[in-house]
mmCIF file of C-alpha atoms in Angstrom:
data_model
loop_
_atom_site.group_PDB
_atom_site.id
_atom_site.type_symbol
_atom_site.label_atom_id
_atom_site.label_comp_id
_atom_site.label_asym_id
_atom_site.label_seq_id
_atom_site.Cartn_x
_atom_site.Cartn_y
_atom_site.Cartn_z
ATOM 1 C CA MET O 18 10.070 -18.250 -17.738
ATOM 2 C CA SER O 19 6.562 -17.093 -19.993
ATOM 3 C CA PHE O 20 3.905 -15.500 -17.323
ATOM 4 C CA SER O 21 0.318 -15.391 -17.168
ATOM 5 C CA THR O 22 -2.789 -15.027 -15.485
ATOM 6 C CA THR O 23 -6.623 -14.959 -15.487
ATOM 7 C CA GLU O 24 -7.023 -13.036 -12.711
ATOM 8 C CA PRO O 25 -8.012 -9.645 -12.717
ATOM 9 C CA PRO O 26 -5.618 -7.110 -11.510
ATOM 10 C CA PHE O 27 -7.412 -5.144 -9.362
ATOM 11 C CA ARG O 28 -11.249 -4.959 -8.182
ATOM 12 C CA PHE O 29 -12.118 -1.199 -8.141
ATOM 13 C CA ARG O 30 -15.104 0.560 -6.412
ATOM 14 C CA GLN O 31 -16.663 3.790 -7.294
ATOM 15 C CA GLY O 32 -17.352 6.836 -4.668
ATOM 16 C CA THR O 33 -19.264 9.809 -4.498
ATOM 17 C CA ARG O 34 -16.573 12.217 -3.087
ATOM 18 C CA PRO O 35 -13.017 13.492 -3.747
ATOM 19 C CA LEU O 36 -10.763 10.473 -2.429
ATOM 20 C CA LEU O 37 -9.884 7.778 -4.073
ATOM 21 C CA VAL O 38 -8.082 5.072 -1.164
ATOM 22 C CA SER O 39 -5.855 2.704 -2.603
ATOM 23 C CA MET O 40 -4.855 -0.863 -1.344
ATOM 24 C CA PRO O 41 -1.563 -2.139 -3.625
ATOM 25 C CA HIS O 42 -0.904 -4.709 -1.076
ATOM 26 C CA VAL O 43 -3.435 -6.730 0.109
ATOM 27 C CA GLY O 44 -3.442 -9.298 -3.136
ATOM 28 C CA THR O 45 -2.993 -12.903 -2.342
ATOM 29 C CA HIS O 46 -2.925 -14.419 -5.739
ATOM 30 C CA VAL O 47 0.073 -16.064 -7.330
ATOM 31 C CA PRO O 48 -0.629 -17.796 -10.565
ATOM 32 C CA PRO O 49 -0.643 -21.649 -10.357
ATOM 33 C CA ALA O 50 2.620 -21.953 -12.465
ATOM 34 C CA LEU O 51 4.449 -19.798 -10.509
ATOM 35 C CA ALA O 52 3.847 -20.617 -7.468
ATOM 36 C CA ALA O 53 4.970 -24.465 -7.875
ATOM 37 C CA ARG O 54 8.435 -22.446 -8.695
ATOM 38 C CA PHE O 55 7.819 -20.751 -5.068
ATOM 39 C CA THR O 56 8.816 -22.376 -1.662
ATOM 40 C CA ALA O 57 6.611 -23.278 0.865
ATOM 41 C CA GLU O 58 6.724 -20.156 2.885
ATOM 42 C CA ALA O 59 6.488 -17.798 -0.386
ATOM 43 C CA ARG O 60 3.158 -19.319 -1.073
ATOM 44 C CA GLN O 61 2.243 -18.277 1.779
ATOM 45 C CA VAL O 62 2.514 -14.785 0.814
ATOM 46 C CA HIS O 63 3.978 -14.350 4.800
ATOM 47 C CA ASP O 64 4.696 -9.827 3.543
ATOM 48 C CA THR O 65 0.580 -9.169 2.663
ATOM 49 C CA ASP O 66 -0.664 -6.390 3.866
ATOM 50 C CA TRP O 67 -3.339 -8.272 5.609
ATOM 51 C CA HIS O 68 -7.464 -6.931 6.257
ATOM 52 C CA LEU O 69 -7.012 -3.973 4.928
ATOM 53 C CA GLU O 70 -10.125 -3.783 2.866
ATOM 54 C CA ARG O 71 -11.724 -4.985 6.771
ATOM 55 C CA LEU O 72 -9.807 -2.523 8.469
ATOM 56 C CA TYR O 73 -11.011 0.554 6.306
ATOM 57 C CA ASP O 74 -14.256 -0.386 5.693
ATOM 58 C CA PHE O 75 -15.692 2.974 6.761
ATOM 59 C CA ALA O 76 -14.132 3.824 3.566
ATOM 60 C CA ASP O 77 -17.400 3.543 1.241
ATOM 61 C CA ALA O 78 -19.478 5.178 3.574
ATOM 62 C CA LEU O 79 -17.445 8.505 3.226
ATOM 63 C CA GLY O 80 -17.794 8.010 0.123
ATOM 64 C CA ALA O 81 -14.628 7.300 -0.747
ATOM 65 C CA SER O 82 -13.224 5.600 -3.943
ATOM 66 C CA VAL O 83 -11.611 1.968 -3.768
ATOM 67 C CA LEU O 84 -9.136 0.031 -5.449
ATOM 68 C CA VAL O 85 -8.048 -3.255 -3.990
ATOM 69 C CA ALA O 86 -5.027 -5.015 -5.976
ATOM 70 C CA THR O 87 -5.844 -8.802 -6.135
ATOM 71 C CA HIS O 88 -1.951 -10.207 -6.837
ATOM 72 C CA SER O 89 0.655 -10.752 -4.501
ATOM 73 C CA ARG O 90 3.672 -8.408 -4.004
ATOM 74 C CA TYR O 91 5.948 -11.350 -4.475
ATOM 75 C CA VAL O 92 4.732 -11.425 -8.179
ATOM 76 C CA ILE O 93 4.956 -7.715 -8.981
ATOM 77 C CA ASP O 94 5.227 -4.757 -5.955
ATOM 78 C CA LEU O 95 2.692 -2.105 -7.404
ATOM 79 C CA ASN O 96 4.183 0.599 -4.944
ATOM 80 C CA ARG O 97 7.443 0.099 -6.799
ATOM 81 C CA PRO O 98 8.288 2.190 -9.927
ATOM 82 C CA PRO O 99 8.315 0.291 -13.362
ATOM 83 C CA ASP O 100 11.758 0.380 -14.260
ATOM 84 C CA GLY O 101 12.242 -1.305 -10.561
ATOM 85 C CA ALA O 102 14.652 1.918 -9.480
ATOM 86 C CA SER O 103 15.036 2.047 -5.583
ATOM 87 C CA LEU O 104 12.842 4.353 -3.493
ATOM 88 C CA TYR O 105 15.528 4.322 -0.511
ATOM 89 C CA PRO O 106 18.570 4.550 -1.941
ATOM 90 C CA GLY O 107 21.514 2.631 -0.073
ATOM 91 C CA GLN O 108 19.510 1.216 1.695
ATOM 92 C CA ASN O 109 18.033 -2.390 1.595
ATOM 93 C CA VAL O 110 15.084 -2.991 0.211
ATOM 94 C CA THR O 111 12.686 -5.093 -2.198
ATOM 95 C CA GLY O 112 12.930 -4.680 -5.831
ATOM 96 C CA LEU O 113 9.877 -4.442 -8.690
ATOM 97 C CA CYS O 114 9.391 -8.158 -8.753
ATOM 98 C CA PRO O 115 11.165 -9.651 -5.162
ATOM 99 C CA VAL O 116 13.110 -12.802 -5.249
ATOM 100 C CA ASP O 117 13.122 -12.808 -1.690
ATOM 101 C CA THR O 118 10.862 -12.250 1.870
ATOM 102 C CA PHE O 119 11.278 -9.858 4.637
ATOM 103 C CA ASP O 120 13.613 -11.899 6.148
ATOM 104 C CA GLU O 121 15.715 -12.409 3.472
ATOM 105 C CA THR O 122 14.962 -15.859 2.826
ATOM 106 C CA PRO O 123 14.559 -16.974 -1.020
ATOM 107 C CA LEU O 124 11.157 -17.008 -2.431
ATOM 108 C CA TYR O 125 12.056 -19.302 -5.450
ATOM 109 C CA LEU O 126 12.767 -22.896 -5.026
ATOM 110 C CA ASP O 127 16.360 -22.358 -7.450
ATOM 111 C CA ALA O 128 17.908 -19.184 -8.680
ATOM 112 C CA ALA O 129 16.962 -20.706 -11.855
ATOM 113 C CA ASP O 130 13.740 -19.450 -11.498
ATOM 114 C CA GLN O 131 13.949 -16.595 -10.385
ATOM 115 C CA PRO O 132 12.324 -14.465 -13.400
ATOM 116 C CA GLY O 133 14.681 -13.062 -16.475
ATOM 117 C CA GLU O 134 13.403 -9.448 -17.976
ATOM 118 C CA ALA O 135 11.499 -11.009 -20.449
ATOM 119 C CA GLU O 136 9.004 -11.996 -17.268
ATOM 120 C CA ILE O 137 9.467 -8.945 -15.415
ATOM 121 C CA ALA O 138 7.945 -7.143 -18.322
ATOM 122 C CA ALA O 139 5.118 -9.838 -18.858
ATOM 123 C CA ARG O 140 4.456 -9.199 -15.069
ATOM 124 C CA ARG O 141 4.394 -5.554 -16.081
ATOM 125 C CA ASP O 142 1.904 -5.288 -18.485
ATOM 126 C CA ALA O 143 -0.715 -7.568 -17.081
ATOM 127 C CA ILE O 144 -0.491 -6.318 -13.638
ATOM 128 C CA TRP O 145 1.350 -2.786 -12.865
ATOM 129 C CA HIS O 146 0.629 -1.137 -16.572
ATOM 130 C CA PRO O 147 -3.673 -2.274 -15.253
ATOM 131 C CA TYR O 148 -3.533 -0.616 -12.018
ATOM 132 C CA HIS O 149 -1.422 2.386 -12.570
ATOM 133 C CA ALA O 150 -3.857 2.970 -15.240
ATOM 134 C CA LYS O 151 -6.912 2.671 -13.144
ATOM 135 C CA LEU O 152 -5.606 4.859 -10.570
ATOM 136 C CA ALA O 153 -4.911 7.744 -12.968
ATOM 137 C CA GLU O 154 -8.001 7.600 -14.939
ATOM 138 C CA GLU O 155 -10.005 7.382 -11.462
ATOM 139 C CA LEU O 156 -8.016 10.576 -9.705
ATOM 140 C CA ALA O 157 -8.484 11.946 -13.408
ATOM 141 C CA ARG O 158 -12.413 11.888 -12.559
ATOM 142 C CA ILE O 159 -12.619 12.473 -9.013
ATOM 143 C CA LYS O 160 -10.286 15.968 -10.308
ATOM 144 C CA ALA O 161 -12.605 16.603 -13.035
ATOM 145 C CA GLN O 162 -16.330 16.115 -11.329
ATOM 146 C CA HIS O 163 -14.890 17.889 -7.919
ATOM 147 C CA GLY O 164 -11.438 20.140 -8.870
ATOM 148 C CA ILE O 165 -9.615 18.398 -6.172
ATOM 149 C CA ALA O 166 -8.227 14.982 -6.204
ATOM 150 C CA MET O 167 -6.376 13.473 -2.608
ATOM 151 C CA LEU O 168 -5.378 9.841 -2.982
ATOM 152 C CA TRP O 169 -4.729 7.843 0.013
ATOM 153 C CA ASP O 170 -2.745 4.620 -0.109
ATOM 154 C CA ALA O 171 -3.195 2.108 2.773
ATOM 155 C CA HIS O 172 -0.393 -0.535 3.990
ATOM 156 C CA SER O 173 0.379 -2.107 6.603
ATOM 157 C CA ILE O 174 3.897 -3.750 7.388
ATOM 158 C CA ARG O 175 5.771 -6.244 10.853
ATOM 159 C CA SER O 176 6.114 -4.034 13.004
ATOM 160 C CA VAL O 177 9.524 -5.266 14.256
ATOM 161 C CA LEU O 178 11.933 -5.577 10.783
ATOM 162 C CA PRO O 179 15.638 -5.456 10.926
ATOM 163 C CA ARG O 180 16.417 -5.640 7.526
ATOM 164 C CA PHE O 181 14.320 -2.044 7.031
ATOM 165 C CA PHE O 182 14.757 -0.581 10.393
ATOM 166 C CA GLU O 183 15.498 -0.746 13.791
ATOM 167 C CA GLY O 184 13.902 -1.591 16.430
ATOM 168 C CA LYS O 185 9.953 -1.255 16.840
ATOM 169 C CA LEU O 186 8.457 1.139 14.007
ATOM 170 C CA PRO O 187 6.019 3.816 15.143
ATOM 171 C CA ASP O 188 2.279 2.693 14.916
ATOM 172 C CA LEU O 189 1.259 5.279 11.903
ATOM 173 C CA ASN O 190 3.952 6.185 9.583
ATOM 174 C CA LEU O 191 2.603 9.108 7.681
ATOM 175 C CA GLY O 192 4.722 9.705 4.213
ATOM 176 C CA THR O 193 3.940 12.873 1.815
ATOM 177 C CA GLY O 194 7.417 12.009 -0.401
ATOM 178 C CA LYS O 195 9.092 14.676 2.140
ATOM 179 C CA GLY O 196 6.540 17.204 2.066
ATOM 180 C CA THR O 197 6.029 16.988 -1.846
ATOM 181 C CA SER O 198 3.424 14.534 -2.585
ATOM 182 C CA CYS O 199 0.471 17.101 -0.452
ATOM 183 C CA ASP O 200 -0.252 20.230 0.778
ATOM 184 C CA PRO O 201 1.877 20.983 4.247
ATOM 185 C CA ALA O 202 -1.011 22.195 6.030
ATOM 186 C CA LEU O 203 -2.765 19.060 5.142
ATOM 187 C CA ALA O 204 0.187 16.919 6.119
ATOM 188 C CA GLU O 205 0.372 18.377 9.610
ATOM 189 C CA ARG O 206 -3.313 18.576 10.333
ATOM 190 C CA LEU O 207 -3.076 14.033 9.723
ATOM 191 C CA LEU O 208 0.350 13.997 12.185
ATOM 192 C CA SER O 209 -1.890 16.039 14.587
ATOM 193 C CA ILE O 210 -4.855 13.432 14.739
ATOM 194 C CA ALA O 211 -1.719 11.154 14.595
ATOM 195 C CA LYS O 212 -0.254 12.043 17.697
ATOM 196 C CA ASP O 213 -3.773 12.916 19.604
ATOM 197 C CA ALA O 214 -4.426 8.934 19.206
ATOM 198 C CA THR O 215 -3.256 7.508 22.543
ATOM 199 C CA GLY O 216 -1.679 4.655 22.577
ATOM 200 C CA TYR O 217 -0.347 4.833 19.258
ATOM 201 C CA THR O 218 3.317 6.582 18.009
ATOM 202 C CA SER O 219 3.433 7.980 14.569
ATOM 203 C CA VAL O 220 6.063 10.357 12.264
ATOM 204 C CA LEU O 221 5.527 12.102 9.329
ATOM 205 C CA ASN O 222 8.517 11.207 6.842
ATOM 206 C CA GLY O 223 10.110 9.308 8.879
ATOM 207 C CA ARG O 224 11.805 5.559 7.709
ATOM 208 C CA PHE O 225 8.708 5.285 5.202
ATOM 209 C CA THR O 226 7.868 8.302 2.851
ATOM 210 C CA GLY O 227 5.702 6.945 0.343
ATOM 211 C CA GLY O 228 6.520 4.836 -2.117
ATOM 212 C CA TYR O 229 6.299 5.341 -6.118
ATOM 213 C CA ILE O 230 2.384 5.464 -5.907
ATOM 214 C CA THR O 231 2.916 8.597 -3.519
ATOM 215 C CA ARG O 232 5.313 10.160 -4.704
ATOM 216 C CA HIS O 233 4.008 9.426 -8.290
ATOM 217 C CA HIS O 234 0.365 10.808 -7.998
ATOM 218 C CA GLY O 235 1.046 13.044 -5.537
ATOM 219 C CA GLN O 236 1.082 16.769 -7.460
ATOM 220 C CA PRO O 237 -0.878 19.433 -4.925
ATOM 221 C CA GLN O 238 0.569 22.122 -7.123
ATOM 222 C CA ASP O 239 -2.139 20.756 -9.736
ATOM 223 C CA GLY O 240 -4.897 20.200 -7.303
ATOM 224 C CA GLN O 241 -3.318 16.681 -6.996
ATOM 225 C CA HIS O 242 -2.850 15.985 -3.267
ATOM 226 C CA ALA O 243 -1.360 11.988 -2.024
ATOM 227 C CA VAL O 244 -0.776 10.821 1.222
ATOM 228 C CA GLN O 245 1.144 8.008 2.395
ATOM 229 C CA LEU O 246 0.427 5.861 6.060
ATOM 230 C CA GLU O 247 2.149 2.560 6.966
ATOM 231 C CA MET O 248 0.504 1.265 10.032
ATOM 232 C CA THR O 249 1.530 -1.293 12.047
ATOM 233 C CA GLN O 250 -0.212 -4.114 12.168
ATOM 234 C CA SER O 251 0.140 -5.591 15.396
ATOM 235 C CA SER O 252 -1.995 -1.720 15.954
ATOM 236 C CA TYR O 253 -5.111 -5.049 13.952
ATOM 237 C CA MET O 254 -3.891 -8.237 13.329
ATOM 238 C CA GLN O 255 -1.463 -11.270 14.665
ATOM 239 C CA GLU O 256 1.798 -10.747 13.075
ATOM 240 C CA ALA O 257 2.840 -14.158 12.801
ATOM 241 C CA MET O 258 0.624 -17.366 11.095
ATOM 242 C CA PRO O 259 -2.349 -17.326 10.807
ATOM 243 C CA PHE O 260 -2.381 -13.873 10.685
ATOM 244 C CA ASP O 261 -5.716 -13.796 12.219
ATOM 245 C CA TYR O 262 -7.813 -10.130 12.225
ATOM 246 C CA LEU O 263 -8.347 -8.894 15.905
ATOM 247 C CA PRO O 264 -11.564 -6.744 15.862
ATOM 248 C CA GLY O 265 -10.899 -5.753 19.441
ATOM 249 C CA VAL O 266 -8.151 -4.413 18.826
ATOM 250 C CA ALA O 267 -8.586 -2.955 15.150
ATOM 251 C CA ALA O 268 -11.648 -1.163 16.867
ATOM 252 C CA GLY O 269 -8.947 0.888 18.804
ATOM 253 C CA VAL O 270 -7.558 2.455 15.728
ATOM 254 C CA GLN O 271 -9.817 2.555 13.231
ATOM 255 C CA PRO O 272 -11.868 5.840 14.746
ATOM 256 C CA HIS O 273 -8.729 7.797 14.214
ATOM 257 C CA LEU O 274 -7.831 6.790 10.459
ATOM 258 C CA GLN O 275 -11.667 7.609 10.040
ATOM 259 C CA ARG O 276 -10.756 10.661 11.397
ATOM 260 C CA MET O 277 -7.712 10.547 9.210
ATOM 261 C CA LEU O 278 -9.660 10.342 6.180
ATOM 262 C CA GLN O 279 -12.317 12.743 6.918
ATOM 263 C CA ALA O 280 -9.928 15.433 7.711
ATOM 264 C CA VAL O 281 -8.616 14.555 4.077
ATOM 265 C CA LEU O 282 -12.572 15.026 2.468
ATOM 266 C CA ASP O 283 -12.480 17.925 4.645
ATOM 267 C CA PHE O 284 -9.232 19.764 3.328
ATOM 268 C CA ALA O 285 -10.401 19.054 -0.288
ATOM 269 C CA GLU O 286 -13.921 20.340 0.734
ATOM 270 C CA ALA O 287 -12.506 23.457 1.763
ATOM 271 C CA ALA O 288 -10.166 23.866 -1.193
ATOM 272 C CA ARG O 289 -12.244 23.226 -3.331
#
């Protein structure tokens, strides 16, 4: 199978302060030739991190740069290592180019439609590498300008997913690569804000400790700090089709997200 796409791999807005917000799983585009190999369910891209741009619409006013994926994670997962190695060895995970949904239903009409190594390499060249090159370029620019660079990797997921965790996931799941991707003092400040968020549960380095983006780009010893937030979709939207954004529900969690991003900026500006 061959692969091509006419859609740019990302959208980007450059900010003025030392923070980059990355959204690697919000994309919904599937090139038509690939969509024709998908099941009807797969074409609905259920496992998208829906509406995060809207939820984080305050990021521009904070002066953050924003990097947003355009293609569905079913095409290629931007938060996986380029070689597809598991981030959670021994646990059930989806791959670099997934072949099933979070509910373990097949993405492809037939096993023969699944991508081989050549197609995976083509998807990586067309989408994965450009996204990560832009991410690295912007972090380098921020660090050169401000002396420090902060990365916030924004994610969301259904609150109940037996494939990945038991019971209901905490609402605010902060990940710092088990303490390796950012200064511990910043991590504790963010957890404090999350724990003070009345009505929401939270954890630091629980089930989600940060994916490839956080672990790879978080280099606190070099003045580059990265944090992942995986939050429950029930905190701001419908978790089942039609996956509508719920403004009244989202209004409850947005101030806490804004406080966390402001804390990241405060840390950066105090450390300069």
